[in-house]
Amino acid sequence: MTSVAASSKPRPAQVPDALIVRLKEIVGPGNWIDDPAQMGAYTTAWRDHWEARTPLVVRPGSTQEVAAIVAACAAENVPVVPQSGNTGLTGGGLPRDTGAEILLTTERMRKVRDLDLLNDTITVEAGVVLADIQKAASEANRLFPLSLGAEGSCRIGGNLSTNAGGVQVLRYGNARALVLGLEVVLPDGRVWNGLRGLRKDNTGYDLKQLFIGAEGTLGIITAAVLRLYPKPTERQVAVAAVTDPAASVRLLGLLREEAGEQVTTFELLQRSCYDNALATLDGAEDPLDAVYPWYVLTELNGQGAPGSLRAPLEAALARAFEAGLVQDAVIAASEQQANRLWRVREEQADVQKRTGTGIKHDVSVPLSRIAEFIERADAVLTKAYPGIRLCAFGHVGDGNIHYNPIGPAEMGTAFAGETETVNRIVHDIVADLDGSISAEHGIGRLRLAENEHYKSEVEQDLMRAVKQALDPLNLMNPGKLISERDG
Amino acid sequence: MTSVAASSKPRPAQVPDALIVRLKEIVGPGNWIDDPAQMGAYTTAWRDHWEARTPLVVRPGSTQEVAAIVAACAAENVPVVPQSGNTGLTGGGLPRDTGAEILLTTERMRKVRDLDLLNDTITVEAGVVLADIQKAASEANRLFPLSLGAEGSCRIGGNLSTNAGGVQVLRYGNARALVLGLEVVLPDGRVWNGLRGLRKDNTGYDLKQLFIGAEGTLGIITAAVLRLYPKPTERQVAVAAVTDPAASVRLLGLLREEAGEQVTTFELLQRSCYDNALATLDGAEDPLDAVYPWYVLTELNGQGAPGSLRAPLEAALARAFEAGLVQDAVIAASEQQANRLWRVREEQADVQKRTGTGIKHDVSVPLSRIAEFIERADAVLTKAYPGIRLCAFGHVGDGNIHYNPIGPAEMGTAFAGETETVNRIVHDIVADLDGSISAEHGIGRLRLAENEHYKSEVEQDLMRAVKQALDPLNLMNPGKLISERDG
């Protein structure tokens, strides 16, 4: 991995014209953009604003083209920023404002290379849209379980590079757990063919794990072998009112005792999630007759006959009633009702945006400490910002809370100015509870300084050692995930 | 990670006396062995013979002692070989015959540090015996699903360092999938505290993945946070006669359609496995009234009422009969019968040893290519060694076959002399089918040359780059997993 370092030139302040010509040749006419006015879809994030600038967007159509681009950039010591569906929440897929980085999008690489039903695997290129993989699996009577809000536009290369989470992690794991093999273009332009469809392979370090969740800082994922699962034939959806977050965790335990891993989704919603939806979302419905402080939305999926999971769901809810954990609950009687119960959860990001200026956190703690996290954070913030509108929801079954307080109405957008202070309050508590300040969204640019504030020196040393070993010139997505210490 | 390299001394041909004195001080009286006559339990493997020699076995009782030992050895550039239960099959936990390596056993580190039932996790030290973790989980009404033949004596540090497999991987994954966090003593003696009990944590490279399956070559795992699962309340066990290995894979598909991930175990056995057992194992039973060429042993586990998984099991078998995949089958009517059906599979390693001289392979291929693998390997070996006694069995649900031909009776132990030739025949076919030459046993010393024969140059470069980054002095278990290129 040192061949590149040996032949390195100093990093140029601007991308050399000759390299731009060469890169255009590699991808061919129509597959590059050098006019900043035409680059908006690639240099603008959908949620947050980042200063992003590049002299060239390249749209390679094959692994060989990606490899040629990276090799050409490596020879000139020019960084490459890989981008997938540009749906990330941390600025990880955007070039910085120097204008000295090439943006490489995998959006043209959307072949399904193989569908192996006996092996329950699908082999896809990095640019395939997540929903298209779900669809290909479904048409083959299989399930590809990765499921998240952006699934209609995010692409699998980005999902893997950020180790995406979503609403079915409880049962099927994060994106990482769904990968059997990878193809990766390395920082020196070589291709690592790790596209194996094996469930067991103990012949060395599990290299694919390095690239999953690395946010493109160690290489560019160009294809993957993904696991498929049996397609569930039975679905039960319920909303239950619980006394508090601690009760929700105990309810999860009862549900898993009754239905095991068939408990696929288990989401917590604070009452404010419903209030905000009722105020800002057309057709939003209150799920229960009375108002309660906390709600759980759960879905059970299985292979049995329709209705077969209703009994274990009812049994768990009955036990939870008896134990005083649950006050009321509704089980969807139809697909339509199930979808209606899901709606307030699904629309929650937009609902919050319409409600006011919020400060978002994507944190995780052990499930046993969720209640303490919410209690402590609520108490400190309520004291610091009287009138703050607390709003917690998310994947409590994974210990992952989207803790998104909205500022007091009278503060308006000025609340955004409190971001650093609020982050420190929330993340200090998370750190104290052995949690994570980024459960599923990653680090990118957004959480870079925050992450290095909390991560141990030993762990940062290990990360830097790995980065240095694989990408000694810091060519791959520099300044993301790991800060640049000397410029 | 370069602090050690900077202060390095040349590697000594023998362990310096002063270091031995220092190491004895660190662990204290009774916790070291320097008499070769007393070291047999640590320097002798239970299956294969390896020339293993060390001047000192140290038995630290804490992470701090492990760290002090490694730091002291690093300062003198003396290698450390970590050992766990000494049940490995590749010589990975044994020092080499130079006598210049310290053997560190984690056997005294057997604390269960924490059991968090709300988080469904158990935190254990590296020396806890696997069966003791299973027992602690069971007593708390949970399941720790890692299960394999050596579970009564193997220790979790070794299970994680070899990414152990076993008979429940189909449902729960390899050891890797069961780890949420690790504590590791690094090659410079520092401790990485990655003991997090989080299901989602996207704050950087997933460092724990590097140490899992690394066979102690990157550091010493001293503790782990492991996932627990709901304890199944229902169990169904069946043996089915299938026409051939291809039919077994199709039967698995039907079972998963009917019962999903509740299909916990799915093992293939060639008829010879039963013949050899009937000839050499007291009380071994033929499971069916007639003799068939291939058998499947399957177990379904779930949370429902006793008997609730019988219907999906019968449904899948009925569909398999209709499709001509299955000729006969028996479903255990009692726990005793279930255990009897399991017995021939469980005793298979000993049965083969008593039957004759075999050459063992632990390979995996995509499930869609299992039939082709067995057909091709059988054909070539039968031609090369007339009278060879073919014997394939194993975790077909994971694509993992223990392909263990026994030599022609008239060859006797001389068949062992054919090991290299037979390995090349079998592994060439595996490589051609995009498989793995070591599915679950690892590389250690046994498969070192073989692995480097088949692994791509790019992949070997990546592995060496990681090794160099984390262990620049090659102090940790040198010559295992990755060969030493310059001595």
CSV table of N, CA and C in Angstrom, one decimal, chain A residues 1 116 118-120 162-163 166 169 171-172 174 176 186 190 192 196 198-207 209 214 217-218 229-230 249 256-261 303 364-368 395 398 400 434-436 438-440 442-443 451 455 458-459 461-463 465 467 469 481-482, chain B residues 1 116 118-120 162-163 166 169 171-172 174 176 186 190 192 196 198-207 209 214 217-218 229-230 256-261 303 364-368 395 398 400 434-436 438-440 442-443 451 455 458-459 461-463 465 467 469 481-482:
chain,number,residue,atom,x,y,z
A,1,MET,N,0.8,-1.2,0.0
A,1,MET,CA,0.0,0.0,0.0
A,1,MET,C,0.9,1.3,0.0
A,116,ASP,N,-28.8,-14.6,-6.7
A,116,ASP,CA,-28.6,-16.1,-6.4
A,116,ASP,C,-29.6,-16.5,-5.4
A,118,LEU,N,-30.6,-19.5,-4.4
A,118,LEU,CA,-30.2,-20.6,-3.6
A,118,LEU,C,-29.3,-20.1,-2.5
A,119,ASN,N,-28.5,-19.1,-2.8
A,119,ASN,CA,-27.6,-18.6,-1.8
A,119,ASN,C,-28.2,-17.4,-1.0
A,120,ASP,N,-29.4,-17.0,-1.4
A,120,ASP,CA,-30.1,-15.9,-0.8
A,120,ASP,C,-29.2,-14.6,-0.8
A,162,THR,N,-21.9,4.4,5.1
A,162,THR,CA,-22.3,5.0,6.3
A,162,THR,C,-22.9,4.0,7.3
A,163,ASN,N,-22.8,2.7,6.9
A,163,ASN,CA,-23.4,1.7,7.8
A,163,ASN,C,-24.8,2.1,8.2
A,166,GLY,N,-31.9,2.5,10.3
A,166,GLY,CA,-33.2,2.4,9.8
A,166,GLY,C,-34.1,1.7,10.8
A,169,VAL,N,-33.5,-2.6,12.1
A,169,VAL,CA,-32.2,-3.0,12.6
A,169,VAL,C,-32.3,-4.0,13.8
A,171,ARG,N,-34.2,-6.4,14.2
A,171,ARG,CA,-34.2,-7.8,13.7
A,171,ARG,C,-33.1,-8.2,12.8
A,172,TYR,N,-32.7,-7.3,11.8
A,172,TYR,CA,-31.8,-7.7,10.8
A,172,TYR,C,-30.4,-7.1,10.9
A,174,ASN,N,-27.7,-3.6,11.3
A,174,ASN,CA,-27.4,-2.5,10.4
A,174,ASN,C,-26.9,-2.9,9.1
A,176,ARG,N,-24.2,-3.1,7.8
A,176,ARG,CA,-23.0,-4.0,8.0
A,176,ARG,C,-23.4,-5.4,8.0
A,186,LEU,N,-9.3,0.9,-4.3
A,186,LEU,CA,-8.4,1.4,-3.2
A,186,LEU,C,-7.8,2.7,-3.6
A,190,ARG,N,-6.0,0.5,-7.3
A,190,ARG,CA,-6.2,-1.0,-7.5
A,190,ARG,C,-7.6,-1.4,-7.1
A,192,TRP,N,-9.8,-4.1,-5.1
A,192,TRP,CA,-9.9,-5.3,-4.3
A,192,TRP,C,-11.2,-6.0,-4.6
A,196,ARG,N,-17.3,-11.9,-2.4
A,196,ARG,CA,-17.6,-13.3,-2.1
A,196,ARG,C,-19.0,-13.4,-1.5
A,198,LEU,N,-20.1,-15.6,0.8
A,198,LEU,CA,-19.9,-16.6,1.8
A,198,LEU,C,-20.4,-16.2,3.1
A,199,ARG,N,-21.0,-17.1,3.8
A,199,ARG,CA,-21.5,-16.8,5.2
A,199,ARG,C,-20.4,-17.1,6.2
A,200,LYS,N,-19.4,-17.9,5.8
A,200,LYS,CA,-18.3,-18.2,6.7
A,200,LYS,C,-17.0,-18.1,5.9
A,201,ASP,N,-16.0,-17.3,6.4
A,201,ASP,CA,-14.8,-17.2,5.7
A,201,ASP,C,-13.7,-16.7,6.7
A,202,ASN,N,-13.0,-17.6,7.3
A,202,ASN,CA,-12.0,-17.2,8.3
A,202,ASN,C,-10.6,-17.3,7.7
A,203,THR,N,-10.3,-16.6,6.7
A,203,THR,CA,-9.0,-16.7,6.1
A,203,THR,C,-8.2,-15.4,6.2
A,204,GLY,N,-8.5,-14.6,7.2
A,204,GLY,CA,-7.7,-13.4,7.4
A,204,GLY,C,-8.5,-12.3,8.1
A,205,TYR,N,-8.0,-11.1,8.1
A,205,TYR,CA,-8.7,-10.0,8.7
A,205,TYR,C,-9.9,-9.8,7.8
A,206,ASP,N,-11.1,-9.5,8.4
A,206,ASP,CA,-12.3,-9.3,7.6
A,206,ASP,C,-12.3,-7.9,7.0
A,207,LEU,N,-11.6,-7.8,5.9
A,207,LEU,CA,-11.3,-6.5,5.3
A,207,LEU,C,-12.5,-5.6,5.0
A,209,GLN,N,-15.1,-5.1,6.6
A,209,GLN,CA,-15.5,-4.4,7.7
A,209,GLN,C,-14.9,-3.0,7.8
A,214,ALA,N,-16.9,3.6,6.7
A,214,ALA,CA,-15.7,4.4,6.6
A,214,ALA,C,-15.9,5.7,5.9
A,217,THR,N,-13.5,7.1,3.2
A,217,THR,CA,-12.1,7.6,3.6
A,217,THR,C,-11.0,6.6,3.3
A,218,LEU,N,-11.4,5.3,3.0
A,218,LEU,CA,-10.4,4.3,2.8
A,218,LEU,C,-10.4,3.7,1.4
A,229,TYR,N,-33.4,-12.3,2.8
A,229,TYR,CA,-34.1,-13.1,3.8
A,229,TYR,C,-35.4,-13.6,3.2
A,230,PRO,N,-36.0,-14.5,3.9
A,230,PRO,CA,-37.3,-15.0,3.5
A,230,PRO,C,-38.3,-13.8,3.6
A,249,VAL,N,-38.8,-0.1,27.3
A,249,VAL,CA,-37.8,-1.2,27.2
A,249,VAL,C,-38.2,-2.5,27.8
A,256,ARG,N,-40.3,-9.7,23.0
A,256,ARG,CA,-39.2,-10.7,22.5
A,256,ARG,C,-39.4,-12.1,23.2
A,257,GLU,N,-39.8,-12.1,24.4
A,257,GLU,CA,-40.1,-13.4,25.0
A,257,GLU,C,-41.2,-14.1,24.3
A,258,GLU,N,-42.2,-13.3,23.8
A,258,GLU,CA,-43.4,-14.0,23.1
A,258,GLU,C,-43.1,-14.3,21.6
A,259,ALA,N,-42.3,-13.4,21.0
A,259,ALA,CA,-42.2,-13.5,19.5
A,259,ALA,C,-40.8,-13.5,19.0
A,260,GLY,N,-39.8,-13.5,19.9
A,260,GLY,CA,-38.4,-13.6,19.5
A,260,GLY,C,-38.0,-12.5,18.5
A,261,GLU,N,-37.2,-12.9,17.6
A,261,GLU,CA,-36.7,-11.9,16.6
A,261,GLU,C,-37.7,-11.5,15.6
A,303,GLN,N,-43.3,-15.7,9.1
A,303,GLN,CA,-43.6,-16.5,7.9
A,303,GLN,C,-44.9,-17.2,8.0
A,364,SER,N,-27.0,7.0,20.8
A,364,SER,CA,-27.4,5.7,21.3
A,364,SER,C,-26.8,5.4,22.6
A,365,VAL,N,-27.5,4.7,23.4
A,365,VAL,CA,-27.0,4.2,24.7
A,365,VAL,C,-27.4,2.8,24.9
A,366,PRO,N,-26.9,2.0,25.9
A,366,PRO,CA,-27.4,0.7,26.2
A,366,PRO,C,-28.9,0.9,26.5
A,367,LEU,N,-29.7,-0.1,26.1
A,367,LEU,CA,-31.2,0.0,26.3
A,367,LEU,C,-31.5,0.3,27.8
A,368,SER,N,-30.7,-0.3,28.6
A,368,SER,CA,-30.9,-0.2,30.1
A,368,SER,C,-30.7,1.3,30.6
A,395,HIS,N,-35.5,4.7,17.4
A,395,HIS,CA,-35.3,3.2,17.4
A,395,HIS,C,-34.9,2.7,18.7
A,398,ASP,N,-33.0,-0.4,19.4
A,398,ASP,CA,-31.6,-0.4,19.1
A,398,ASP,C,-30.8,0.5,20.1
A,400,ASN,N,-31.3,3.6,20.2
A,400,ASN,CA,-31.0,4.8,19.3
A,400,ASN,C,-32.1,5.8,19.4
A,434,ASP,N,-21.9,5.8,28.5
A,434,ASP,CA,-21.2,4.9,27.6
A,434,ASP,C,-21.9,4.8,26.3
A,435,GLY,N,-22.4,5.9,25.8
A,435,GLY,CA,-23.2,5.9,24.5
A,435,GLY,C,-22.4,6.4,23.4
A,436,SER,N,-23.1,6.6,22.3
A,436,SER,CA,-22.5,7.1,21.0
A,436,SER,C,-23.2,8.4,20.6
A,438,SER,N,-23.1,9.4,17.6
A,438,SER,CA,-23.7,9.3,16.2
A,438,SER,C,-24.0,7.8,16.0
A,439,ALA,N,-25.3,7.5,16.2
A,439,ALA,CA,-25.7,6.1,16.2
A,439,ALA,C,-25.8,5.6,14.8
A,440,GLU,N,-26.4,6.3,13.9
A,440,GLU,CA,-26.6,5.8,12.6
A,440,GLU,C,-26.3,6.8,11.5
A,442,GLY,N,-23.6,8.8,11.1
A,442,GLY,CA,-22.2,9.0,10.8
A,442,GLY,C,-21.6,10.3,11.3
A,443,ILE,N,-20.4,10.6,10.9
A,443,ILE,CA,-19.6,11.7,11.4
A,443,ILE,C,-19.5,12.8,10.3
A,451,ASN,N,-16.8,14.5,17.7
A,451,ASN,CA,-16.4,13.1,17.8
A,451,ASN,C,-15.0,13.0,18.4
A,455,LYS,N,-13.9,10.9,21.7
A,455,LYS,CA,-13.3,9.6,21.5
A,455,LYS,C,-11.9,9.6,22.2
A,458,VAL,N,-6.5,6.6,22.5
A,458,VAL,CA,-6.1,5.3,21.9
A,458,VAL,C,-7.0,5.0,20.7
A,459,GLU,N,-8.3,5.2,20.8
A,459,GLU,CA,-9.1,4.9,19.7
A,459,GLU,C,-8.8,5.8,18.5
A,461,ASP,N,-6.0,7.1,17.8
A,461,ASP,CA,-4.7,6.6,17.3
A,461,ASP,C,-4.9,5.4,16.4
A,462,LEU,N,-5.7,4.5,16.8
A,462,LEU,CA,-6.0,3.3,16.0
A,462,LEU,C,-6.6,3.7,14.7
A,463,MET,N,-7.6,4.6,14.7
A,463,MET,CA,-8.2,5.0,13.5
A,463,MET,C,-7.2,5.7,12.5
A,465,ALA,N,-4.0,5.2,12.5
A,465,ALA,CA,-3.1,4.1,12.0
A,465,ALA,C,-3.7,3.4,10.8
A,467,LYS,N,-6.1,4.5,8.8
A,467,LYS,CA,-6.2,5.5,7.7
A,467,LYS,C,-4.8,5.6,7.0
A,469,ALA,N,-2.4,3.6,7.0
A,469,ALA,CA,-1.9,2.3,6.3
A,469,ALA,C,-2.6,2.2,5.0
A,481,LEU,N,-14.8,12.3,8.8
A,481,LEU,CA,-14.6,11.2,9.7
A,481,LEU,C,-13.4,11.3,10.6
A,482,ILE,N,-12.3,11.7,10.0
A,482,ILE,CA,-11.0,11.9,10.7
A,482,ILE,C,-10.5,13.3,10.3
B,1,MET,N,0.6,4.7,17.0
B,1,MET,CA,0.9,3.3,17.1
B,1,MET,C,2.4,3.1,16.8
B,116,ASP,N,-26.6,-7.5,31.7
B,116,ASP,CA,-27.6,-6.4,31.6
B,116,ASP,C,-28.8,-6.9,30.8
B,118,LEU,N,-31.8,-5.8,30.5
B,118,LEU,CA,-32.6,-4.8,29.7
B,118,LEU,C,-31.9,-4.6,28.4
B,119,ASN,N,-30.6,-4.6,28.4
B,119,ASN,CA,-29.8,-4.4,27.1
B,119,ASN,C,-29.5,-5.7,26.4
B,120,ASP,N,-29.9,-6.9,27.0
B,120,ASP,CA,-29.6,-8.2,26.5
B,120,ASP,C,-28.2,-8.4,26.1
B,162,THR,N,-10.9,-16.3,16.8
B,162,THR,CA,-11.0,-17.1,15.6
B,162,THR,C,-12.3,-17.0,14.9
B,163,ASN,N,-13.1,-16.0,15.4
B,163,ASN,CA,-14.5,-15.9,14.8
B,163,ASN,C,-15.2,-17.2,14.7
B,166,GLY,N,-19.8,-22.9,14.3
B,166,GLY,CA,-20.6,-23.9,15.0
B,166,GLY,C,-22.0,-24.1,14.4
B,169,VAL,N,-25.0,-20.9,13.4
B,169,VAL,CA,-24.6,-19.7,12.6
B,169,VAL,C,-25.7,-19.3,11.7
B,171,ARG,N,-28.8,-19.1,12.0
B,171,ARG,CA,-29.7,-18.1,12.6
B,171,ARG,C,-29.1,-16.9,13.2
B,172,TYR,N,-28.0,-17.2,14.0
B,172,TYR,CA,-27.4,-16.1,14.8
B,172,TYR,C,-26.1,-15.6,14.3
B,174,ASN,N,-21.9,-15.9,13.0
B,174,ASN,CA,-20.7,-16.3,13.6
B,174,ASN,C,-20.4,-15.5,14.9
B,176,ARG,N,-18.5,-13.3,15.4
B,176,ARG,CA,-18.4,-11.8,15.1
B,176,ARG,C,-19.8,-11.1,15.3
B,186,LEU,N,-3.3,-3.7,23.2
B,186,LEU,CA,-2.6,-3.5,21.9
B,186,LEU,C,-1.1,-3.9,22.0
B,190,ARG,N,-0.8,-0.6,25.5
B,190,ARG,CA,-1.9,0.2,25.8
B,190,ARG,C,-3.2,-0.6,25.8
B,192,TRP,N,-7.1,-0.7,24.7
B,192,TRP,CA,-8.2,0.0,24.0
B,192,TRP,C,-9.5,-0.4,24.7
B,196,ARG,N,-18.2,-1.3,24.6
B,196,ARG,CA,-19.5,-0.6,24.5
B,196,ARG,C,-20.7,-1.6,24.3
B,198,LEU,N,-23.5,-1.2,22.6
B,198,LEU,CA,-24.3,-0.4,21.7
B,198,LEU,C,-24.6,-1.3,20.5
B,199,ARG,N,-25.9,-1.2,20.0
B,199,ARG,CA,-26.3,-1.8,18.8
B,199,ARG,C,-26.1,-0.9,17.6
B,200,LYS,N,-25.9,0.3,17.8
B,200,LYS,CA,-25.6,1.3,16.7
B,200,LYS,C,-24.5,2.2,17.2
B,201,ASP,N,-23.5,2.4,16.4
B,201,ASP,CA,-22.4,3.3,16.8
B,201,ASP,C,-21.6,3.6,15.5
B,202,ASN,N,-22.0,4.7,14.9
B,202,ASN,CA,-21.3,5.1,13.6
B,202,ASN,C,-20.4,6.3,13.8
B,203,THR,N,-19.4,6.1,14.7
B,203,THR,CA,-18.5,7.2,15.0
B,203,THR,C,-17.1,6.9,14.6
B,204,GLY,N,-16.9,6.1,13.6
B,204,GLY,CA,-15.6,5.8,13.0
B,204,GLY,C,-15.4,4.4,12.5
B,205,TYR,N,-14.2,4.0,12.2
B,205,TYR,CA,-14.0,2.6,11.8
B,205,TYR,C,-14.4,1.7,12.9
B,206,ASP,N,-15.0,0.6,12.5
B,206,ASP,CA,-15.5,-0.4,13.5
B,206,ASP,C,-14.3,-1.2,13.9
B,207,LEU,N,-13.5,-0.7,14.9
B,207,LEU,CA,-12.2,-1.3,15.2
B,207,LEU,C,-12.3,-2.7,15.7
B,209,GLN,N,-13.9,-5.1,14.7
B,209,GLN,CA,-13.9,-6.1,13.7
B,209,GLN,C,-12.5,-6.5,13.3
B,214,ALA,N,-8.7,-12.2,14.1
B,214,ALA,CA,-7.3,-11.9,13.8
B,214,ALA,C,-6.3,-12.9,14.5
B,217,THR,N,-3.1,-11.7,16.3
B,217,THR,CA,-2.0,-11.1,15.6
B,217,THR,C,-2.0,-9.6,15.7
B,218,LEU,N,-3.1,-9.0,16.2
B,218,LEU,CA,-3.1,-7.5,16.3
B,218,LEU,C,-3.3,-7.0,17.7
B,229,TYR,N,-29.9,-13.4,23.4
B,229,TYR,CA,-31.2,-13.5,22.7
B,229,TYR,C,-32.3,-14.1,23.6
B,230,PRO,N,-33.5,-13.9,23.2
B,230,PRO,CA,-34.6,-14.6,23.9
B,230,PRO,C,-34.3,-16.1,23.9
B,256,ARG,N,-37.1,-22.3,5.2
B,256,ARG,CA,-37.1,-20.9,5.6
B,256,ARG,C,-38.3,-20.1,5.1
B,257,GLU,N,-38.9,-20.6,4.0
B,257,GLU,CA,-40.2,-20.0,3.6
B,257,GLU,C,-41.2,-20.3,4.6
B,258,GLU,N,-41.2,-21.4,5.3
B,258,GLU,CA,-42.2,-21.8,6.2
B,258,GLU,C,-41.9,-21.2,7.6
B,259,ALA,N,-40.7,-21.2,8.0
B,259,ALA,CA,-40.3,-20.8,9.4
B,259,ALA,C,-39.3,-19.7,9.6
B,260,GLY,N,-38.9,-19.1,8.4
B,260,GLY,CA,-38.0,-18.0,8.5
B,260,GLY,C,-36.7,-18.3,9.3
B,261,GLU,N,-36.2,-17.3,10.0
B,261,GLU,CA,-35.0,-17.5,10.8
B,261,GLU,C,-35.1,-18.5,11.9
B,303,GLN,N,-40.2,-19.1,20.0
B,303,GLN,CA,-40.7,-18.7,21.3
B,303,GLN,C,-42.1,-19.2,21.6
B,364,SER,N,-15.9,-23.4,2.5
B,364,SER,CA,-17.2,-22.9,2.3
B,364,SER,C,-17.3,-22.4,0.8
B,365,VAL,N,-18.5,-22.5,0.3
B,365,VAL,CA,-18.8,-22.0,-1.0
B,365,VAL,C,-20.2,-21.4,-0.9
B,366,PRO,N,-20.6,-20.6,-1.9
B,366,PRO,CA,-22.0,-20.1,-1.9
B,366,PRO,C,-22.9,-21.4,-1.9
B,367,LEU,N,-24.1,-21.3,-1.2
B,367,LEU,CA,-24.9,-22.4,-1.1
B,367,LEU,C,-25.3,-23.0,-2.5
B,368,SER,N,-25.4,-22.1,-3.5
B,368,SER,CA,-25.8,-22.5,-4.8
B,368,SER,C,-24.7,-23.4,-5.5
B,395,HIS,N,-22.1,-27.8,8.0
B,395,HIS,CA,-23.1,-26.7,8.2
B,395,HIS,C,-23.6,-26.2,6.8
B,398,ASP,N,-24.8,-22.8,6.0
B,398,ASP,CA,-23.9,-21.7,5.9
B,398,ASP,C,-22.9,-21.9,4.7
B,400,ASN,N,-20.9,-24.3,4.5
B,400,ASN,CA,-19.7,-24.7,5.1
B,400,ASN,C,-19.7,-26.3,5.2
B,434,ASP,N,-15.3,-19.7,-6.0
B,434,ASP,CA,-15.3,-18.5,-5.2
B,434,ASP,C,-15.6,-18.8,-3.7
B,435,GLY,N,-14.9,-19.9,-3.3
B,435,GLY,CA,-15.1,-20.3,-1.9
B,435,GLY,C,-14.0,-19.9,-1.0
B,436,SER,N,-14.0,-20.5,0.2
B,436,SER,CA,-13.0,-20.2,1.2
B,436,SER,C,-12.4,-21.5,1.7
B,438,SER,N,-10.9,-21.9,4.4
B,438,SER,CA,-11.1,-22.0,5.9
B,438,SER,C,-12.3,-21.3,6.3
B,439,ALA,N,-13.4,-22.0,6.4
B,439,ALA,CA,-14.7,-21.4,6.7
B,439,ALA,C,-14.8,-21.0,8.2
B,440,GLU,N,-14.4,-21.9,9.1
B,440,GLU,CA,-14.6,-21.5,10.5
B,440,GLU,C,-13.4,-21.8,11.4
B,442,GLY,N,-10.1,-21.1,10.8
B,442,GLY,CA,-9.0,-20.1,10.8
B,442,GLY,C,-7.8,-20.6,10.1
B,443,ILE,N,-6.7,-19.9,10.2
B,443,ILE,CA,-5.5,-20.2,9.4
B,443,ILE,C,-4.4,-20.7,10.3
B,451,ASN,N,-3.2,-20.6,2.3
B,451,ASN,CA,-3.9,-19.4,2.2
B,451,ASN,C,-3.2,-18.4,1.3
B,455,LYS,N,-4.9,-16.5,-1.9
B,455,LYS,CA,-5.4,-15.2,-1.6
B,455,LYS,C,-4.7,-14.2,-2.6
B,458,VAL,N,-3.6,-8.3,-3.9
B,458,VAL,CA,-4.2,-7.0,-3.3
B,458,VAL,C,-4.6,-7.3,-1.9
B,459,GLU,N,-5.3,-8.4,-1.7
B,459,GLU,CA,-5.8,-8.7,-0.3
B,459,GLU,C,-4.7,-9.0,0.7
B,461,ASP,N,-1.8,-7.7,0.5
B,461,ASP,CA,-1.2,-6.3,0.8
B,461,ASP,C,-2.0,-5.6,1.8
B,462,LEU,N,-3.3,-5.7,1.7
B,462,LEU,CA,-4.2,-5.0,2.6
B,462,LEU,C,-4.0,-5.6,4.0
B,463,MET,N,-3.9,-6.9,4.1
B,463,MET,CA,-3.7,-7.5,5.4
B,463,MET,C,-2.4,-7.1,6.0
B,465,ALA,N,-0.7,-4.4,5.4
B,465,ALA,CA,-0.8,-3.0,5.7
B,465,ALA,C,-1.4,-2.8,7.1
B,467,LYS,N,-1.6,-5.1,9.5
B,467,LYS,CA,-0.7,-5.7,10.5
B,467,LYS,C,0.4,-4.8,10.8
B,469,ALA,N,0.5,-1.6,10.5
B,469,ALA,CA,0.0,-0.4,11.1
B,469,ALA,C,-0.2,-0.6,12.6
B,481,LEU,N,-1.4,-16.7,10.8
B,481,LEU,CA,-2.4,-16.0,9.9
B,481,LEU,C,-1.7,-15.3,8.7
B,482,ILE,N,-0.5,-14.6,9.0
B,482,ILE,CA,0.2,-13.9,8.0
B,482,ILE,C,1.7,-14.4,8.1
